[in-house]
Structures are given as C-alpha cells and as structure tokens.
Tab-separated table of C-alpha atoms and ligand atoms in Angstrom:
chain	number	residue	atom	x	y	z
A	28	GLU	CA	-1.535	14.564	-46.368
A	29	ASN	CA	-0.870	14.728	-42.565
A	30	ASN	CA	-3.349	11.897	-41.243
A	31	GLU	CA	-1.810	11.472	-37.665
A	32	GLU	CA	-3.940	11.413	-34.877
A	33	ILE	CA	-3.392	14.484	-31.844
A	34	GLU	CA	-4.657	13.685	-28.778
A	35	PHE	CA	-5.648	16.642	-27.293
A	36	SER	CA	-4.901	17.607	-23.285
A	37	PRO	CA	-7.359	20.607	-21.833
A	38	SER	CA	-3.794	22.417	-21.306
A	39	MET	CA	-3.343	22.456	-25.056
A	40	LEU	CA	-6.909	23.778	-26.023
A	41	THR	CA	-6.829	26.116	-22.768
A	42	GLU	CA	-3.948	27.759	-24.845
A	43	MET	CA	-5.887	27.038	-28.113
A	44	ALA	CA	-9.042	29.017	-26.505
A	45	GLY	CA	-6.967	31.772	-25.812
A	46	GLU	CA	-5.203	32.685	-28.874
A	47	LEU	CA	-8.256	32.656	-30.623
A	48	HIS	CA	-9.488	34.937	-27.964
A	49	ASN	CA	-6.930	37.482	-28.440
A	50	ALA	CA	-7.481	37.060	-32.177
A	51	LEU	CA	-11.177	37.901	-31.985
A	52	GLU	CA	-10.228	40.947	-29.903
A	53	GLN	CA	-8.040	42.445	-32.024
A	54	ALA	CA	-9.380	41.698	-35.361
A	55	SER	CA	-11.481	44.823	-36.574
A	56	GLU	CA	-14.940	45.915	-36.203
A	57	PRO	CA	-16.672	44.243	-38.771
A	58	SER	CA	-19.045	46.212	-41.262
A	59	THR	CA	-20.827	43.858	-43.404
A	60	LYS	CA	-23.637	41.926	-42.324
A	61	GLU	CA	-21.669	38.867	-43.602
A	62	GLN	CA	-18.496	39.568	-41.766
A	63	LYS	CA	-20.915	40.397	-38.756
A	64	SER	CA	-22.658	36.716	-39.293
A	65	ALA	CA	-18.599	35.632	-40.030
A	66	LEU	CA	-17.370	36.997	-35.886
A	67	ARG	CA	-20.470	35.609	-34.283
A	68	LYS	CA	-20.094	32.008	-35.826
A	69	LYS	CA	-16.428	32.196	-34.456
A	70	ARG	CA	-17.187	32.837	-31.399
A	71	ARG	CA	-20.156	30.627	-30.909
A	72	GLN	CA	-16.860	28.183	-32.048
A	73	LEU	CA	-14.676	29.718	-29.456
A	74	LYS	CA	-17.761	28.810	-26.866
A	75	GLU	CA	-17.774	25.288	-28.221
A	76	LEU	CA	-13.738	24.799	-27.644
A	77	GLU	CA	-14.002	26.031	-24.044
A	78	ALA	CA	-17.148	23.488	-23.552
A	79	HIS	CA	-15.198	20.440	-25.455
A	80	ARG	CA	-12.228	21.981	-22.929
A	81	ASP	CA	-14.441	21.327	-19.705
A	82	LYS	CA	-15.901	18.470	-20.938
A	83	LEU	CA	-12.669	16.550	-21.660
A	84	GLN	CA	-11.149	17.969	-18.465
A	85	GLU	CA	-13.771	16.307	-16.603
A	86	TYR	CA	-13.587	13.030	-18.251
A	87	ASN	CA	-9.746	13.209	-17.290
A	88	ASN	CA	-10.857	13.415	-13.646
A	89	HIS	CA	-12.944	10.560	-13.942
A	90	LEU	CA	-10.329	8.578	-15.256
A	91	ASP	CA	-7.783	10.131	-12.492
A	92	ASN	CA	-10.039	8.831	-9.839
A	93	LEU	CA	-10.579	5.382	-11.613
A	94	GLN	CA	-7.331	4.324	-11.752
A	95	ASP	CA	-8.066	0.244	-12.479
A	96	ARG	CA	-11.457	0.276	-11.955
A	97	ASN	CA	-14.360	-0.106	-14.191
A	98	SER	CA	-16.913	2.637	-11.564
A	99	TYR	CA	-16.609	4.421	-8.555
A	100	SER	CA	-19.177	6.367	-6.216
A	101	LYS	CA	-19.325	9.992	-6.709
A	102	THR	CA	-19.950	10.215	-2.847
A	103	ASP	CA	-16.874	8.044	-1.798
A	104	LYS	CA	-14.619	7.907	-4.612
A	105	GLU	CA	-12.646	5.217	-3.266
A	106	ALA	CA	-15.778	3.037	-3.248
A	107	THR	CA	-16.114	0.911	-6.682
A	108	PHE	CA	-19.905	-0.601	-7.386
A	109	MET	CA	-20.651	-4.264	-6.518
A	110	ARG	CA	-23.127	-6.883	-6.683
A	111	MET	CA	-24.105	-7.244	-3.219
A	112	LYS	CA	-25.477	-10.788	-1.595
A	113	GLU	CA	-28.099	-8.404	-0.105
A	114	ASP	CA	-29.971	-7.785	-2.837
A	115	ALA	CA	-33.679	-6.287	-1.698
A	116	MET	CA	-34.604	-5.441	-5.234
A	117	ARG	CA	-33.683	-9.114	-6.915
A	118	ASN	CA	-32.221	-7.384	-9.849
A	119	GLY	CA	-28.740	-7.755	-9.320
A	120	GLN	CA	-28.382	-3.567	-8.656
A	121	THR	CA	-24.952	-2.979	-8.058
A	122	LYS	CA	-24.144	-0.534	-5.174
A	123	PRO	CA	-20.593	1.421	-4.140
A	124	GLY	CA	-18.362	-1.287	-1.205
A	125	TYR	CA	-15.486	-2.655	-0.636
A	126	ASN	CA	-14.594	-6.278	-1.480
A	127	LEU	CA	-12.968	-7.025	2.266
A	128	GLN	CA	-10.634	-9.709	2.960
A	129	ILE	CA	-10.096	-11.189	6.345
A	130	ALA	CA	-7.796	-13.941	7.876
A	131	THR	CA	-8.994	-15.742	10.635
A	132	GLU	CA	-7.287	-18.603	13.084
A	133	ASN	CA	-9.927	-20.378	15.425
A	134	GLN	CA	-12.131	-17.860	14.710
A	135	PHE	CA	-9.734	-14.519	15.560
A	136	ILE	CA	-9.294	-12.374	12.845
A	137	ILE	CA	-5.548	-11.941	12.337
A	138	ASP	CA	-5.626	-9.960	9.510
A	139	TYR	CA	-7.873	-7.716	7.338
A	140	SER	CA	-8.090	-5.546	3.516
A	141	LEU	CA	-9.945	-3.391	1.529
A	142	PHE	CA	-9.845	-4.142	-2.531
A	143	PRO	CA	-11.474	-2.166	-4.691
A	144	ASN	CA	-12.147	-5.042	-6.943
A	145	PRO	CA	-15.499	-7.074	-6.596
A	146	THR	CA	-13.693	-10.391	-7.727
A	147	ASP	CA	-11.619	-12.859	-5.019
A	148	THR	CA	-8.705	-14.062	-7.282
A	149	LEU	CA	-7.037	-10.642	-7.777
A	150	THR	CA	-7.100	-9.845	-3.671
A	151	MET	CA	-5.024	-13.016	-2.773
A	152	ILE	CA	-1.664	-11.970	-3.626
A	153	PRO	CA	-1.787	-8.772	-2.149
A	154	PHE	CA	-3.860	-9.955	0.781
A	155	LEU	CA	-0.844	-12.573	1.320
A	156	LYS	CA	2.101	-9.759	1.043
A	157	SER	CA	-0.208	-7.719	3.622
A	158	PHE	CA	-0.085	-10.666	6.208
A	159	ALA	CA	3.538	-11.133	5.847
A	160	ASP	CA	4.005	-6.798	5.995
A	161	ARG	CA	2.355	-7.494	9.455
A	162	TYR	CA	3.643	-10.378	11.315
A	163	GLY	CA	7.382	-10.102	8.871
A	164	GLN	CA	6.575	-13.723	7.449
A	165	LEU	CA	4.264	-15.410	5.137
A	166	ALA	CA	1.814	-17.772	6.070
A	167	HIS	CA	3.268	-21.525	5.982
A	168	THR	CA	-0.934	-22.650	5.275
A	169	VAL	CA	-3.111	-21.151	3.255
A	170	VAL	CA	-6.564	-22.247	3.001
A	171	ALA	CA	-9.148	-20.596	0.757
A	172	ASP	CA	-11.965	-21.714	-1.730
A	173	SER	CA	-12.540	-22.044	-5.345
A	174	GLY	CA	-12.847	-18.155	-5.459
A	175	TYR	CA	-8.877	-18.025	-5.386
A	176	GLY	CA	-8.152	-20.805	-6.848
A	177	SER	CA	-5.973	-19.313	-9.828
A	178	GLU	CA	-3.421	-20.032	-11.417
A	179	GLU	CA	-1.284	-16.560	-10.813
A	180	ASN	CA	-2.325	-17.229	-7.117
A	181	TYR	CA	-1.097	-21.328	-6.989
A	182	HIS	CA	1.981	-19.661	-8.737
A	183	PHE	CA	2.430	-17.472	-6.242
A	184	MET	CA	2.060	-19.901	-3.066
A	185	SER	CA	4.230	-22.501	-4.856
A	186	GLU	CA	7.201	-20.062	-5.389
A	187	ASN	CA	7.060	-19.003	-1.820
A	188	GLY	CA	6.979	-22.482	-0.129
A	189	MET	CA	3.299	-22.237	1.037
A	190	GLU	CA	1.030	-25.058	1.778
A	191	ALA	CA	-1.971	-24.467	-1.042
A	192	TYR	CA	-5.471	-26.065	0.412
A	193	VAL	CA	-6.582	-23.530	-2.224
A	194	LYS	CA	-10.043	-25.194	-4.207
A	195	TYR	CA	-10.338	-24.385	-7.928
A	196	ASN	CA	-13.596	-24.592	-9.675
A	197	TYR	CA	-15.470	-28.202	-10.560
A	198	PHE	CA	-13.017	-29.402	-7.396
A	199	HIS	CA	-16.838	-29.903	-5.803
A	200	MET	CA	-18.355	-31.448	-8.798
A	201	GLU	CA	-15.343	-33.483	-8.846
A	202	GLN	CA	-15.959	-34.993	-5.325
A	203	ARG	CA	-19.200	-35.720	-5.899
A	204	PRO	CA	-19.603	-40.039	-5.990
A	205	ARG	CA	-21.905	-40.215	-9.439
A	206	PHE	CA	-19.141	-37.452	-10.936
A	207	LYS	CA	-18.373	-38.550	-14.617
A	208	PRO	CA	-15.720	-36.340	-16.164
A	209	ASN	CA	-17.387	-35.215	-19.748
A	210	PRO	CA	-14.817	-36.997	-22.236
A	211	PHE	CA	-14.993	-34.282	-24.856
A	212	LYS	CA	-13.944	-31.878	-22.434
A	213	ALA	CA	-10.126	-30.836	-23.538
A	214	GLU	CA	-8.708	-31.057	-20.429
A	215	ASN	CA	-10.027	-34.634	-20.107
A	216	PHE	CA	-8.273	-35.503	-23.106
A	217	PHE	CA	-5.288	-38.195	-22.837
A	218	TYR	CA	-1.725	-36.337	-22.993
A	219	ASN	CA	1.424	-37.750	-23.677
A	220	GLU	CA	3.926	-35.618	-21.405
A	221	GLU	CA	7.022	-36.859	-23.090
A	222	GLN	CA	5.912	-36.658	-26.952
A	223	ASP	CA	4.018	-33.400	-26.028
A	224	TYR	CA	0.895	-34.664	-28.112
A	225	CYS	CA	-3.059	-35.232	-27.144
A	226	VAL	CA	-5.556	-38.165	-27.940
A	227	CYS	CA	-9.261	-37.542	-28.642
A	228	PRO	CA	-11.921	-39.542	-27.757
A	229	MET	CA	-11.878	-40.917	-30.939
A	230	GLY	CA	-8.597	-41.947	-31.202
A	231	GLN	CA	-7.139	-39.550	-32.779
A	232	LYS	CA	-3.271	-38.191	-31.852
A	233	MET	CA	-3.741	-34.336	-31.947
A	234	GLN	CA	-0.164	-32.419	-32.388
A	235	ARG	CA	0.585	-29.627	-30.968
A	236	VAL	CA	0.103	-26.416	-33.317
A	237	GLY	CA	1.288	-23.766	-31.145
A	238	THR	CA	0.959	-21.612	-28.257
A	239	ARG	CA	-1.383	-18.942	-27.039
A	240	HIS	CA	-0.198	-16.109	-24.306
A	241	THR	CA	-2.905	-14.021	-22.252
A	242	LYS	CA	-1.730	-11.514	-19.816
A	243	THR	CA	-3.691	-11.043	-16.402
A	244	GLU	CA	-4.939	-7.905	-15.262
A	245	SER	CA	-1.970	-7.890	-12.574
A	246	GLY	CA	0.467	-8.601	-15.523
A	247	TYR	CA	1.233	-12.211	-15.185
A	248	VAL	CA	1.499	-14.290	-18.343
A	249	VAL	CA	-0.771	-17.455	-18.724
A	250	GLU	CA	0.234	-20.209	-21.354
A	251	TYR	CA	-2.135	-22.038	-23.303
A	252	ALA	CA	-0.511	-24.917	-25.790
A	253	ARG	CA	-2.831	-25.437	-29.001
A	254	TYR	CA	-3.729	-29.173	-30.803
A	255	ARG	CA	-5.451	-30.054	-33.393
A	256	ALA	CA	-7.224	-33.081	-34.976
A	257	VAL	CA	-5.828	-34.247	-38.208
A	258	ARG	CA	-9.078	-35.173	-39.587
A	259	CYS	CA	-13.008	-34.578	-38.220
A	260	GLU	CA	-14.627	-34.869	-41.156
A	261	GLY	CA	-16.417	-38.358	-41.051
A	262	CYS	CA	-15.887	-38.705	-37.295
A	263	PRO	CA	-19.158	-40.515	-36.106
A	264	LEU	CA	-18.677	-38.578	-32.981
A	265	ARG	CA	-18.414	-34.966	-34.517
A	266	CYS	CA	-21.382	-33.983	-33.320
A	267	LEU	CA	-20.742	-34.621	-29.627
A	268	CYS	CA	-17.251	-33.244	-29.849
A	269	PHE	CA	-17.492	-29.660	-31.254
A	270	LYS	CA	-19.481	-27.346	-33.397
A	271	ALA	CA	-17.064	-25.076	-35.040
A	272	LYS	CA	-16.102	-26.272	-39.003
A	273	GLY	CA	-12.759	-27.688	-39.718
A	274	ASN	CA	-10.785	-29.736	-37.595
A	275	ARG	CA	-10.565	-29.527	-33.676
A	276	THR	CA	-8.230	-27.032	-32.355
A	277	ILE	CA	-8.017	-27.557	-28.376
A	278	GLU	CA	-6.066	-25.711	-25.670
A	279	LEU	CA	-4.765	-26.559	-23.028
A	280	ASN	CA	-3.175	-24.867	-19.735
A	281	HIS	CA	-0.025	-26.890	-18.327
A	282	ARG	CA	0.916	-25.551	-15.546
A	283	LEU	CA	-2.519	-24.539	-14.232
A	284	ARG	CA	-3.333	-28.499	-14.797
A	285	ILE	CA	-0.092	-29.123	-12.665
A	286	TYR	CA	-1.316	-27.221	-9.863
A	287	LYS	CA	-4.722	-28.218	-9.858
A	288	GLN	CA	-3.455	-31.718	-9.416
A	289	LYS	CA	-1.098	-30.735	-6.542
A	290	ALA	CA	-3.989	-28.936	-5.064
A	291	ARG	CA	-6.366	-32.314	-5.013
A	292	GLU	CA	-3.763	-34.106	-3.889
A	293	LEU	CA	-3.480	-31.736	-0.575
A	294	LEU	CA	-7.245	-31.246	-0.550
A	295	CYS	CA	-7.745	-35.223	-0.455
A	296	SER	CA	-5.556	-35.682	1.975
A	297	GLU	CA	-6.268	-36.413	5.775
A	298	GLU	CA	-5.015	-33.024	6.311
A	299	GLY	CA	-6.526	-31.555	3.751
A	300	LEU	CA	-10.044	-32.683	4.935
A	301	LYS	CA	-9.282	-31.616	8.552
A	302	HIS	CA	-8.432	-28.234	7.286
A	303	ARG	CA	-11.465	-28.185	4.522
A	304	GLY	CA	-13.584	-29.360	7.748
A	305	GLN	CA	-12.307	-26.035	9.888
A	306	ARG	CA	-12.583	-23.444	6.767
A	307	CYS	CA	-16.654	-23.306	7.082
A	308	ILE	CA	-16.363	-22.248	10.373
A	309	GLU	CA	-13.960	-20.142	10.325
A	310	PRO	CA	-14.080	-16.926	8.091
A	311	GLU	CA	-17.355	-17.799	7.762
A	312	ALA	CA	-18.729	-17.931	10.730
A	313	VAL	CA	-17.052	-14.839	12.148
A	314	PHE	CA	-18.871	-13.310	8.668
A	315	GLY	CA	-21.986	-14.306	10.154
A	316	GLN	CA	-21.533	-13.324	13.576
A	317	ILE	CA	-20.487	-10.144	12.030
A	318	LYS	CA	-23.296	-9.227	9.239
A	319	TYR	CA	-26.212	-11.390	11.576
A	320	ASN	CA	-25.436	-11.355	15.283
A	321	MET	CA	-23.804	-8.058	15.227
A	322	ASN	CA	-25.722	-6.423	12.831
A	323	TYR	CA	-22.519	-4.634	11.197
A	324	LYS	CA	-23.704	-4.978	7.475
A	325	ARG	CA	-22.484	-1.613	6.288
A	326	PHE	CA	-19.359	0.505	6.535
A	327	ARG	CA	-20.059	3.876	8.293
A	328	HIS	CA	-17.870	5.865	7.226
A	329	PHE	CA	-16.891	7.031	3.301
A	330	GLY	CA	-13.062	6.911	2.248
A	331	LYS	CA	-10.516	4.095	2.538
A	332	ASP	CA	-9.069	5.095	5.411
A	333	LYS	CA	-11.925	5.590	7.409
A	334	VAL	CA	-13.503	2.250	6.505
A	335	LEU	CA	-10.725	0.318	7.347
A	336	MET	CA	-10.640	2.615	10.638
A	337	ASP	CA	-14.129	1.864	11.056
A	338	PHE	CA	-13.098	-2.013	10.786
A	339	SER	CA	-9.991	-2.358	12.659
A	340	PHE	CA	-12.371	-0.741	15.688
A	341	LEU	CA	-14.942	-3.732	14.908
A	342	ALA	CA	-12.266	-6.365	14.453
A	343	ILE	CA	-10.150	-5.543	17.840
A	344	ALA	CA	-13.820	-5.705	19.629
A	345	PHE	CA	-15.030	-9.029	18.170
A	346	ASN	CA	-11.278	-10.174	19.326
A	347	ILE	CA	-11.873	-9.044	22.872
A	348	LYS	CA	-15.503	-9.958	22.799
A	349	LYS	CA	-14.544	-13.811	20.965
A	350	MET	CA	-11.586	-14.442	24.145
A	351	CYS	CA	-13.917	-13.412	26.759
A	352	THR	CA	-16.383	-16.118	25.373
A	353	LYS	CA	-13.486	-18.436	25.589
A	354	MET	CA	-11.957	-17.829	28.984
A	355	ASN	CA	-15.397	-17.486	30.096
A	356	LYS	CA	-15.958	-21.652	28.594
A	357	GLU	CA	-12.681	-22.317	29.762
A	358	GLY	CA	-13.263	-21.472	33.363
A	359	ILE	CA	-11.014	-18.463	33.833
A	360	ASN	CA	-13.251	-15.887	33.984
A	361	TRP	CA	-11.452	-14.303	36.846
A	362	LEU	CA	-8.704	-13.205	34.457
A	363	ILE	CA	-10.950	-11.009	32.213
A	364	LYS	CA	-11.571	-9.151	35.540
A	365	HIS	CA	-8.071	-8.618	36.312
A	366	LEU	CA	-7.766	-7.685	32.762
A	367	TYR	CA	-10.564	-5.290	32.871
A	368	GLY	CA	-9.185	-3.845	36.416
A	369	LEU	CA	-5.854	-3.326	34.724
A	370	ILE	CA	-7.310	-1.376	31.347
A	371	THR	CA	-9.449	0.562	33.727
A	372	ASP	CA	-6.872	1.756	35.978
A	373	HIS	CA	-4.708	2.527	32.750
A	374	LEU	CA	-7.603	4.550	31.130
A	375	SER	CA	-7.946	6.604	34.561
A	376	TYR	CA	-4.217	7.121	34.871
A	377	ARG	CA	-4.450	8.182	30.808
A	378	GLU	CA	-7.299	10.626	31.840
A	379	GLN	CA	-5.536	12.013	34.972
A	380	ASN	CA	-2.775	12.874	32.879
A	381	ASN	CA	-4.451	14.024	30.126
A	382	ARG	CA	-6.150	16.670	32.450
A	383	ASP	CA	-3.157	17.910	34.234
A	384	TYR	CA	-1.770	18.208	30.933
A	385	LEU	CA	-4.983	20.453	29.982
A	386	LEU	CA	-4.859	22.241	33.427
A	387	ASN	CA	-0.894	23.133	32.508
A	388	ILE	CA	-1.690	24.627	29.147
A	389	ALA	CA	-5.070	26.631	30.985
A	390	ALA	CA	-2.272	28.017	33.714
B	9	SF4	S1	-14.665	-34.675	-33.555
B	9	SF4	FE1	-12.069	-34.886	-34.318
B	9	SF4	S2	-11.545	-34.536	-32.531
B	9	SF4	FE2	-13.730	-35.068	-31.759
B	9	SF4	S3	-13.498	-37.255	-31.785
B	9	SF4	FE3	-13.952	-37.223	-34.007
B	9	SF4	S4	-11.691	-37.364	-34.359
B	9	SF4	FE4	-11.685	-36.898	-32.500
C-alpha cells in the first residue's frame, strides 16, 4: 500500500477539476434514478474540489504575505499586529504597526529603519548594517538597552570590533545594592573552565554530560553545555534546588556568559557610566519629543515604503528644529536667517525654472 503524502497545489487541483469536468461532460446521459443520483453526487464533489482549490489558493496567498511573520493587517499587508505601549482598552490588544528603530547622537536622528518583528533583539544586526549602508562604515560604539542583549548581537558586535555598551537581562537587578544572586540558579554555580565541570551549592561536582544546540530565528546556532550531578537523593538542599525527579541537570551557555562578563565590565567602567547616563536622554528623549511634544503617534500612510517616507520627512524636520534650537541657544540665530534666505532663494529659483519649463511645454 502506498501511504506517501501528496502535497496538492492549486494548479494541480485546477487540472484535476478540469479533467473531472470533461469526464462528466462526456459521460452518457443517465437513464435510471440511481445513475442520476450518482451523477448529482459527482457534480457536488467536483464543486467541493473547486471550493477547496480556492481556499488553498487563499491560504497560499496569506502565507506569501506573511513571510516570516505570524500576522499581517488586511489594510496594510506589510504591517504586523503588535502590542502597543498605548493600550486604551487595557486588554493587551494588538494593532497593526511597524517596529521603528532609531539611532541618535546629541538628540539628532542619525539613522532609522522599520521592522516587521515586534521584538527588538532581532532588529539590532540589520539596523547596524543599515547604519553601515548609510555611512559607509559600522558604528564604533553602540549603546543600547537590555532588549538588545542577546548572544547573537554581542557576537556580531565583537566580530566587527564594536564597543558594545549593551545591557543584558538582569543587569539592572545586579546593580542594586541589596542584590544577592540566587545560589541555586545554574549560572551562579561555580564553574571550572580548565577542567570543564561545575560545583553545586552542596559542593557536589557536576560533570559535563553533553551539548545541546538551538537555532535562533535568523539561523544563529546557540550552544548549551550540559552538566549533571551524580547523586541528589538525600541532599538537604534538594527542596530548594529543583523539583524534577532524579539528579539535577543544568545547561550553561558559555559564550553568552563571556559576552555578559565583557558587557558588565564595559558598562561599569567610567566610559560606560557616562554612556548609560546619556542613553536615557538620547533615543528616549527623542521618542518623547516626537510622540508627546509633536503628537506624532501614528503613521499616516499604508505600506512600508510610504511609512518610511512619512518618517523620513519627520526626521528631517526634527533635525532642522533641533539644529535651530541649538543655534538659538548658542546665540548664532543670525545663521538660521542666512540659511533660511539661501533655502528660499533656491526654492524660488527652482520654482521659476519649473514655471519656465511648463511654459515651454505649453508653447
Ligand atoms: S539537590 Fe543535587 S544539585 Fe542541588 S544542591 Fe543538592 S546535590 Fe547539589
């Protein structure tokens, strides 16, 4: 018996429906009641097949629109449903949108990009690459919050010689004066790097028993080393340590541990403290000014290209506004008037040229 699964495509179903249709057309006229009812049944089945073909085509179209996403909006197929910070109904409702990433320096927007994925972790590498496309080189120093602190991102920045002042999960917790690390957490177990073993809170040696690999959505391979205790039975700390049966097995990500250590050193250095202090008045302040001072909380177009154009205009206007404020503060506002004069002269010259061109066409 052949149990092989066949994956039907809409074109295969169209072909089959066509053949069945022809066969029914060419069949002789039914004479008996049974033959008539059999013919009716076959026609009904043919209609069902066509309906299934249409549904399959519809699902394929949905999958083409989705690509790597889990959802998309029917009104703007490039927008993905995401949870928004602004949640008037307080029910965690999702709305179609884009994940906008911006890079700032001295509160000037120096780069921006739109992403379909709501989590920030996966946006960092493409965003750093977009910066390189725009300026012809990768950024030398990167300051970002813990939403970007993944092994893959640290790896990319380390491979490209970037200074990564990027926080990781629990960095803030670690910095609290009363913070005490949980001794039963696997990453807090003593680890002997030379001989590759761990020691549990009871002082038992945990030997390496294997390795597990996982792939991130972008295809990056993460490696977890596994260690297992020899005998947990009868341990007085058992109830505090773990709940599963048998002996405790832990998994450690050594590469991430080293990257975190490096990030911690950088973030706690003098330069790191300066960058951390600056971060909250850099992109956050820019977002605050855009959303609350300028009341720009929604994009006014559909489609990624148009939305990007929409934000590009805003970014240009924002930077000009910022420049004027800075010039005003520094008492060089005469320069603004001069620049304004140059721009209006240029625009009126362009307008005159366009008018002449139109007149020539009309003539
Ligand atoms: S339960 Fe096992 S792993 Fe946990 S402290 Fe006791 S001996 Fe160590």
